PDB file of C-alpha atoms in Angstrom:
ATOM      1  CA  GLN A   1     -56.679 -29.181 190.857  1.00  0.00           C
ATOM      2  CA  GLN A   2     -54.190 -28.779 188.079  1.00  0.00           C
ATOM      3  CA  GLN A   3     -55.171 -25.784 185.994  1.00  0.00           C
ATOM      4  CA  VAL A   4     -52.989 -26.479 182.971  1.00  0.00           C
ATOM      5  CA  LYS A   5     -52.587 -29.967 181.563  1.00  0.00           C
ATOM      6  CA  GLN A   6     -49.567 -30.678 179.372  1.00  0.00           C
ATOM      7  CA  SER A   7     -48.750 -33.598 177.116  1.00  0.00           C
ATOM      8  CA  PRO A   8     -46.766 -35.590 176.308  1.00  0.00           C
ATOM      9  CA  GLN A   9     -44.624 -36.062 179.387  1.00  0.00           C
ATOM     10  CA  SER A  10     -41.652 -36.957 177.193  1.00  0.00           C
ATOM     11  CA  LEU A  11     -40.890 -36.720 173.518  1.00  0.00           C
ATOM     12  CA  ILE A  12     -38.129 -38.034 171.278  1.00  0.00           C
ATOM     13  CA  VAL A  13     -37.690 -36.427 167.869  1.00  0.00           C
ATOM     14  CA  GLN A  14     -35.065 -36.873 165.206  1.00  0.00           C
ATOM     15  CA  LYS A  15     -32.943 -33.948 164.149  1.00  0.00           C
ATOM     16  CA  GLY A  16     -34.778 -31.934 161.544  1.00  0.00           C
ATOM     17  CA  GLY A  17     -38.189 -33.146 162.670  1.00  0.00           C
ATOM     18  CA  ILE A  18     -41.082 -31.220 164.192  1.00  0.00           C
ATOM     19  CA  SER A  19     -41.622 -31.319 167.955  1.00  0.00           C
ATOM     20  CA  ILE A  20     -45.176 -30.702 169.134  1.00  0.00           C
ATOM     21  CA  ILE A  21     -46.202 -30.159 172.747  1.00  0.00           C
ATOM     22  CA  ASN A  22     -49.807 -29.596 173.718  1.00  0.00           C
ATOM     23  CA  CYS A  23     -51.487 -27.853 176.627  1.00  0.00           C
ATOM     24  CA  ALA A  24     -55.087 -27.503 177.701  1.00  0.00           C
ATOM     25  CA  TYR A  25     -56.707 -25.271 180.283  1.00  0.00           C
ATOM     26  CA  GLU A  26     -60.110 -24.914 181.890  1.00  0.00           C
ATOM     27  CA  ASN A  27     -60.197 -21.393 183.276  1.00  0.00           C
ATOM     28  CA  THR A  28     -61.572 -19.087 180.583  1.00  0.00           C
ATOM     29  CA  ALA A  29     -60.229 -16.102 182.510  1.00  0.00           C
ATOM     30  CA  PHE A  30     -56.684 -17.030 181.503  1.00  0.00           C
ATOM     31  CA  ASP A  31     -55.385 -14.649 178.884  1.00  0.00           C
ATOM     32  CA  TYR A  32     -51.623 -14.930 178.893  1.00  0.00           C
ATOM     33  CA  PHE A  33     -49.916 -18.122 177.751  1.00  0.00           C
ATOM     34  CA  PRO A  34     -46.122 -18.345 177.920  1.00  0.00           C
ATOM     35  CA  TRP A  35     -43.817 -21.244 177.221  1.00  0.00           C
ATOM     36  CA  TYR A  36     -40.658 -21.742 179.244  1.00  0.00           C
ATOM     37  CA  GLN A  37     -37.583 -23.775 178.349  1.00  0.00           C
ATOM     38  CA  GLN A  38     -35.412 -25.327 181.035  1.00  0.00           C
ATOM     39  CA  PHE A  39     -32.009 -26.917 180.531  1.00  0.00           C
ATOM     40  CA  PRO A  40     -30.538 -29.232 183.194  1.00  0.00           C
ATOM     41  CA  GLY A  41     -29.085 -27.273 186.070  1.00  0.00           C
ATOM     42  CA  LYS A  42     -30.692 -24.028 184.950  1.00  0.00           C
ATOM     43  CA  GLY A  43     -33.851 -22.186 185.835  1.00  0.00           C
ATOM     44  CA  PRO A  44     -36.711 -21.944 183.325  1.00  0.00           C
ATOM     45  CA  ALA A  45     -36.376 -19.197 180.727  1.00  0.00           C
ATOM     46  CA  LEU A  46     -39.168 -17.574 178.735  1.00  0.00           C
ATOM     47  CA  LEU A  47     -39.204 -18.921 175.187  1.00  0.00           C
ATOM     48  CA  ILE A  48     -42.294 -17.422 173.599  1.00  0.00           C
ATOM     49  CA  ALA A  49     -45.706 -16.201 174.756  1.00  0.00           C
ATOM     50  CA  ILE A  50     -49.120 -15.525 173.247  1.00  0.00           C
ATOM     51  CA  ARG A  51     -52.302 -13.684 174.151  1.00  0.00           C
ATOM     52  CA  PRO A  52     -55.719 -14.957 172.998  1.00  0.00           C
ATOM     53  CA  ASP A  53     -56.341 -12.171 170.506  1.00  0.00           C
ATOM     54  CA  VAL A  54     -54.150 -14.036 167.986  1.00  0.00           C
ATOM     55  CA  SER A  55     -54.257 -17.668 166.897  1.00  0.00           C
ATOM     56  CA  GLU A  56     -50.589 -18.059 166.127  1.00  0.00           C
ATOM     57  CA  LYS A  57     -47.265 -16.506 167.008  1.00  0.00           C
ATOM     58  CA  LYS A  58     -43.971 -17.402 165.428  1.00  0.00           C
ATOM     59  CA  GLU A  59     -40.440 -16.629 166.570  1.00  0.00           C
ATOM     60  CA  GLY A  60     -37.770 -18.293 164.504  1.00  0.00           C
ATOM     61  CA  ARG A  61     -38.282 -22.052 164.630  1.00  0.00           C
ATOM     62  CA  PHE A  62     -40.763 -21.800 167.516  1.00  0.00           C
ATOM     63  CA  THR A  63     -44.487 -21.330 166.939  1.00  0.00           C
ATOM     64  CA  ILE A  64     -47.394 -21.178 169.384  1.00  0.00           C
ATOM     65  CA  SER A  65     -50.789 -22.175 168.033  1.00  0.00           C
ATOM     66  CA  PHE A  66     -53.776 -21.077 170.095  1.00  0.00           C
ATOM     67  CA  ASN A  67     -57.332 -22.395 169.910  1.00  0.00           C
ATOM     68  CA  LYS A  68     -59.515 -20.312 172.194  1.00  0.00           C
ATOM     69  CA  SER A  69     -62.735 -22.275 171.614  1.00  0.00           C
ATOM     70  CA  ALA A  70     -61.028 -25.562 172.452  1.00  0.00           C
ATOM     71  CA  LYS A  71     -59.042 -23.978 175.293  1.00  0.00           C
ATOM     72  CA  GLN A  72     -55.868 -25.473 173.928  1.00  0.00           C
ATOM     73  CA  PHE A  73     -52.501 -24.176 172.858  1.00  0.00           C
ATOM     74  CA  SER A  74     -49.434 -25.881 171.527  1.00  0.00           C
ATOM     75  CA  LEU A  75     -45.758 -25.328 170.869  1.00  0.00           C
ATOM     76  CA  HIS A  76     -44.267 -26.396 167.572  1.00  0.00           C
ATOM     77  CA  ILE A  77     -40.504 -26.578 167.141  1.00  0.00           C
ATOM     78  CA  MET A  78     -39.609 -26.769 163.473  1.00  0.00           C
ATOM     79  CA  ASP A  79     -36.342 -28.291 162.265  1.00  0.00           C
ATOM     80  CA  SER A  80     -35.655 -29.581 165.779  1.00  0.00           C
ATOM     81  CA  GLN A  81     -31.988 -29.589 166.790  1.00  0.00           C
ATOM     82  CA  PRO A  82     -30.092 -31.519 169.497  1.00  0.00           C
ATOM     83  CA  GLY A  83     -29.575 -28.178 171.258  1.00  0.00           C
ATOM     84  CA  ASP A  84     -33.346 -27.949 171.697  1.00  0.00           C
ATOM     85  CA  SER A  85     -33.214 -30.935 174.061  1.00  0.00           C
ATOM     86  CA  ALA A  86     -34.661 -29.555 177.288  1.00  0.00           C
ATOM     87  CA  THR A  87     -37.785 -29.553 179.401  1.00  0.00           C
ATOM     88  CA  TYR A  88     -40.584 -27.325 178.148  1.00  0.00           C
ATOM     89  CA  PHE A  89     -43.309 -25.894 180.351  1.00  0.00           C
ATOM     90  CA  CYS A  90     -46.505 -24.243 179.260  1.00  0.00           C
ATOM     91  CA  ALA A  91     -48.193 -21.811 181.615  1.00  0.00           C
ATOM     92  CA  ALA A  92     -51.235 -19.598 181.881  1.00  0.00           C
ATOM     93  CA  SER A  93     -52.273 -16.619 183.940  1.00  0.00           C
ATOM     94  CA  MET A  94     -55.054 -14.075 184.287  1.00  0.00           C
ATOM     95  CA  ASN A  95     -54.983 -10.418 183.402  1.00  0.00           C
ATOM     96  CA  SER A  96     -55.148  -9.123 186.922  1.00  0.00           C
ATOM     97  CA  GLY A  97     -52.976 -11.793 188.449  1.00  0.00           C
ATOM     98  CA  TYR A  98     -49.379 -12.704 188.597  1.00  0.00           C
ATOM     99  CA  ALA A  99     -49.551 -16.373 189.427  1.00  0.00           C
ATOM    100  CA  LEU A 100     -48.347 -18.385 186.481  1.00  0.00           C
ATOM    101  CA  ASN A 101     -50.049 -21.776 186.467  1.00  0.00           C
ATOM    102  CA  PHE A 102     -47.567 -24.224 184.984  1.00  0.00           C
ATOM    103  CA  GLY A 103     -48.054 -27.547 183.242  1.00  0.00           C
ATOM    104  CA  LYS A 104     -46.021 -30.517 184.458  1.00  0.00           C
ATOM    105  CA  GLY A 105     -43.459 -30.178 181.709  1.00  0.00           C
ATOM    106  CA  THR A 106     -42.349 -32.132 178.646  1.00  0.00           C
ATOM    107  CA  SER A 107     -38.887 -33.581 178.423  1.00  0.00           C
ATOM    108  CA  LEU A 108     -37.760 -33.263 174.799  1.00  0.00           C
ATOM    109  CA  LEU A 109     -34.848 -35.222 173.390  1.00  0.00           C
ATOM    110  CA  VAL A 110     -33.717 -34.478 169.860  1.00  0.00           C
ATOM    111  CA  THR A 111     -31.519 -37.253 168.509  1.00  0.00           C
ATOM    112  CA  PRO A 112     -28.743 -36.581 165.987  1.00  0.00           C
TER     113      PRO A 112
ATOM    114  CA  GLU B   1     -24.640 -14.541 183.775  1.00  0.00           C
ATOM    115  CA  THR B   2     -28.164 -14.732 185.100  1.00  0.00           C
ATOM    116  CA  GLY B   3     -29.821 -11.588 186.393  1.00  0.00           C
ATOM    117  CA  VAL B   4     -31.203 -13.586 189.313  1.00  0.00           C
ATOM    118  CA  THR B   5     -28.599 -15.175 191.585  1.00  0.00           C
ATOM    119  CA  GLN B   6     -29.401 -17.833 194.150  1.00  0.00           C
ATOM    120  CA  THR B   7     -27.237 -19.195 196.948  1.00  0.00           C
ATOM    121  CA  PRO B   8     -26.482 -21.812 197.964  1.00  0.00           C
ATOM    122  CA  ARG B   9     -26.917 -23.916 194.841  1.00  0.00           C
ATOM    123  CA  HIS B  10     -27.041 -27.093 196.903  1.00  0.00           C
ATOM    124  CA  LEU B  11     -28.084 -27.574 200.515  1.00  0.00           C
ATOM    125  CA  VAL B  12     -28.442 -30.685 202.641  1.00  0.00           C
ATOM    126  CA  MET B  13     -30.111 -30.196 205.982  1.00  0.00           C
ATOM    127  CA  GLY B  14     -31.483 -32.303 208.784  1.00  0.00           C
ATOM    128  CA  MET B  15     -35.088 -32.053 209.864  1.00  0.00           C
ATOM    129  CA  THR B  16     -34.163 -30.119 212.995  1.00  0.00           C
ATOM    130  CA  ASN B  17     -31.866 -27.611 211.274  1.00  0.00           C
ATOM    131  CA  LYS B  18     -32.518 -23.983 210.434  1.00  0.00           C
ATOM    132  CA  LYS B  19     -31.124 -22.688 207.162  1.00  0.00           C
ATOM    133  CA  SER B  20     -31.859 -19.930 204.668  1.00  0.00           C
ATOM    134  CA  LEU B  21     -31.899 -19.616 200.919  1.00  0.00           C
ATOM    135  CA  LYS B  22     -30.836 -16.300 199.439  1.00  0.00           C
ATOM    136  CA  CYS B  23     -31.837 -14.643 196.199  1.00  0.00           C
ATOM    137  CA  GLU B  24     -30.585 -11.431 194.632  1.00  0.00           C
ATOM    138  CA  GLN B  25     -31.832  -9.851 191.421  1.00  0.00           C
ATOM    139  CA  HIS B  26     -29.783  -7.392 189.401  1.00  0.00           C
ATOM    140  CA  LEU B  27     -32.537  -6.416 186.978  1.00  0.00           C
ATOM    141  CA  GLY B  28     -34.129  -3.507 188.782  1.00  0.00           C
ATOM    142  CA  HIS B  29     -37.398  -5.398 189.130  1.00  0.00           C
ATOM    143  CA  ASN B  30     -40.111  -4.665 191.656  1.00  0.00           C
ATOM    144  CA  ALA B  31     -41.570  -8.138 192.130  1.00  0.00           C
ATOM    145  CA  MET B  32     -39.914 -11.292 193.430  1.00  0.00           C
ATOM    146  CA  TYR B  33     -41.156 -14.840 193.753  1.00  0.00           C
ATOM    147  CA  TRP B  34     -40.355 -18.193 195.304  1.00  0.00           C
ATOM    148  CA  TYR B  35     -41.333 -21.316 193.363  1.00  0.00           C
ATOM    149  CA  LYS B  36     -40.934 -24.964 194.297  1.00  0.00           C
ATOM    150  CA  GLN B  37     -40.047 -27.489 191.597  1.00  0.00           C
ATOM    151  CA  SER B  38     -40.506 -31.177 192.415  1.00  0.00           C
ATOM    152  CA  ALA B  39     -40.079 -34.126 190.102  1.00  0.00           C
ATOM    153  CA  LYS B  40     -43.138 -34.816 187.941  1.00  0.00           C
ATOM    154  CA  LYS B  41     -45.098 -31.928 189.437  1.00  0.00           C
ATOM    155  CA  PRO B  42     -45.905 -28.511 188.061  1.00  0.00           C
ATOM    156  CA  LEU B  43     -43.893 -25.555 189.279  1.00  0.00           C
ATOM    157  CA  GLU B  44     -45.629 -24.403 192.451  1.00  0.00           C
ATOM    158  CA  LEU B  45     -45.829 -20.730 193.343  1.00  0.00           C
ATOM    159  CA  MET B  46     -45.030 -20.274 197.028  1.00  0.00           C
ATOM    160  CA  PHE B  47     -44.720 -16.548 197.704  1.00  0.00           C
ATOM    161  CA  VAL B  48     -44.944 -13.273 195.825  1.00  0.00           C
ATOM    162  CA  TYR B  49     -43.497  -9.953 196.928  1.00  0.00           C
ATOM    163  CA  SER B  50     -44.302  -6.689 195.203  1.00  0.00           C
ATOM    164  CA  LEU B  51     -42.321  -3.629 196.288  1.00  0.00           C
ATOM    165  CA  GLU B  52     -41.142  -5.568 199.327  1.00  0.00           C
ATOM    166  CA  GLU B  53     -44.669  -6.351 200.446  1.00  0.00           C
ATOM    167  CA  ARG B  54     -45.915  -9.923 200.465  1.00  0.00           C
ATOM    168  CA  VAL B  55     -48.910 -10.098 198.175  1.00  0.00           C
ATOM    169  CA  GLU B  56     -49.429 -13.819 198.001  1.00  0.00           C
ATOM    170  CA  ASN B  57     -48.831 -16.748 200.289  1.00  0.00           C
ATOM    171  CA  ASN B  58     -49.968 -19.842 198.468  1.00  0.00           C
ATOM    172  CA  SER B  59     -50.965 -22.001 201.428  1.00  0.00           C
ATOM    173  CA  VAL B  60     -47.355 -22.732 202.236  1.00  0.00           C
ATOM    174  CA  PRO B  61     -46.563 -24.445 205.562  1.00  0.00           C
ATOM    175  CA  SER B  62     -45.188 -22.157 208.247  1.00  0.00           C
ATOM    176  CA  ARG B  63     -41.881 -24.043 208.248  1.00  0.00           C
ATOM    177  CA  PHE B  64     -41.122 -21.897 205.189  1.00  0.00           C
ATOM    178  CA  SER B  65     -40.735 -18.242 206.088  1.00  0.00           C
ATOM    179  CA  PRO B  66     -39.957 -15.643 203.407  1.00  0.00           C
ATOM    180  CA  GLU B  67     -38.283 -12.305 203.946  1.00  0.00           C
ATOM    181  CA  CYS B  68     -37.865  -9.442 201.497  1.00  0.00           C
ATOM    182  CA  PRO B  69     -35.716  -6.691 203.043  1.00  0.00           C
ATOM    183  CA  ASN B  70     -35.578  -4.688 199.802  1.00  0.00           C
ATOM    184  CA  SER B  71     -36.611  -5.030 196.189  1.00  0.00           C
ATOM    185  CA  SER B  72     -33.343  -6.711 195.223  1.00  0.00           C
ATOM    186  CA  HIS B  73     -33.134  -9.388 197.894  1.00  0.00           C
ATOM    187  CA  LEU B  74     -35.358 -12.264 198.888  1.00  0.00           C
ATOM    188  CA  PHE B  75     -34.780 -14.933 201.491  1.00  0.00           C
ATOM    189  CA  LEU B  76     -36.500 -18.197 202.297  1.00  0.00           C
ATOM    190  CA  HIS B  77     -35.931 -19.255 205.888  1.00  0.00           C
ATOM    191  CA  LEU B  78     -36.270 -22.971 206.503  1.00  0.00           C
ATOM    192  CA  HIS B  79     -36.857 -24.744 209.795  1.00  0.00           C
ATOM    193  CA  THR B  80     -38.007 -28.196 210.870  1.00  0.00           C
ATOM    194  CA  LEU B  81     -38.464 -29.320 207.291  1.00  0.00           C
ATOM    195  CA  GLN B  82     -39.705 -32.711 206.196  1.00  0.00           C
ATOM    196  CA  PRO B  83     -38.103 -35.077 203.666  1.00  0.00           C
ATOM    197  CA  GLU B  84     -40.941 -34.329 201.234  1.00  0.00           C
ATOM    198  CA  ASP B  85     -39.735 -30.723 201.160  1.00  0.00           C
ATOM    199  CA  SER B  86     -36.687 -31.863 199.202  1.00  0.00           C
ATOM    200  CA  ALA B  87     -36.926 -30.077 195.864  1.00  0.00           C
ATOM    201  CA  LEU B  88     -35.464 -27.367 193.672  1.00  0.00           C
ATOM    202  CA  TYR B  89     -36.403 -23.938 194.992  1.00  0.00           C
ATOM    203  CA  LEU B  90     -36.471 -21.283 192.335  1.00  0.00           C
ATOM    204  CA  CYS B  91     -36.370 -17.578 192.897  1.00  0.00           C
ATOM    205  CA  ALA B  92     -37.711 -15.303 190.189  1.00  0.00           C
ATOM    206  CA  SER B  93     -38.325 -11.640 189.527  1.00  0.00           C
ATOM    207  CA  SER B  94     -40.352  -9.468 187.175  1.00  0.00           C
ATOM    208  CA  GLN B  95     -40.713  -5.782 186.479  1.00  0.00           C
ATOM    209  CA  GLN B  96     -44.139  -5.788 188.089  1.00  0.00           C
ATOM    210  CA  THR B  97     -46.728  -8.314 189.011  1.00  0.00           C
ATOM    211  CA  GLY B  98     -49.418  -8.747 186.390  1.00  0.00           C
ATOM    212  CA  MET B  99     -50.074 -10.215 183.018  1.00  0.00           C
ATOM    213  CA  GLY B 100     -47.422 -10.206 180.412  1.00  0.00           C
ATOM    214  CA  ASN B 101     -44.572  -9.299 182.699  1.00  0.00           C
ATOM    215  CA  THR B 102     -41.811 -11.726 181.897  1.00  0.00           C
ATOM    216  CA  ILE B 103     -40.697 -13.677 184.904  1.00  0.00           C
ATOM    217  CA  TYR B 104     -36.948 -14.298 185.085  1.00  0.00           C
ATOM    218  CA  PHE B 105     -35.822 -17.308 187.075  1.00  0.00           C
ATOM    219  CA  GLY B 106     -32.610 -17.987 188.915  1.00  0.00           C
ATOM    220  CA  GLU B 107     -30.827 -21.309 188.583  1.00  0.00           C
ATOM    221  CA  GLY B 108     -32.356 -22.622 191.769  1.00  0.00           C
ATOM    222  CA  SER B 109     -31.235 -24.054 195.073  1.00  0.00           C
ATOM    223  CA  TRP B 110     -31.345 -27.835 195.341  1.00  0.00           C
ATOM    224  CA  LEU B 111     -32.550 -28.731 198.821  1.00  0.00           C
ATOM    225  CA  THR B 112     -32.263 -32.193 200.312  1.00  0.00           C
ATOM    226  CA  VAL B 113     -33.822 -32.836 203.705  1.00  0.00           C
ATOM    227  CA  VAL B 114     -32.464 -35.883 205.493  1.00  0.00           C
TER     228      VAL B 114
END
């Protein structure tokens, strides 16, 4: 059973637009929610992460919004650039654990 | 240059072959991981080692055999694989296991089983 559901599977955004990727989870024991970015031919790299004691975290053009009651979190990329074109994975894990449960990924294409 | 180095980057093997994937981390971390990445599937955790001791085996078939001789090196020994095992195998490391420890991935080894 997939523990983290991610949508959309693919996304095309024009340069300067906002990219939004959504994730939902069922296990209320999850309390660490990272996002990873993966370029072709590379391994995933941590982009930004959030814990459920805050509803939003911003780093540069990247923002995570977290809704604990809805068990949802999302990644917003403001002023999207062609260099942001990559696959994005959301993940979740529990305090005492180490197993990151990943979503299936979203392939983002930012057009010039 | 990545702190986690994987070799080989590409491997083609027959179903009766025996091969190994190698991973080395230069970050001074204590935990190492093997993940499997298949098309249109979530990243799947296969094995976790903490201080050279295997702490998780995620129901992985015995045709995959991990080895962690020290905290910097991790191997994945492969034998009698199936075509459905073709995937990108990612090695990763973190300072410790546990929440909030950033996991650093290598660039992966592309495996094709023919």
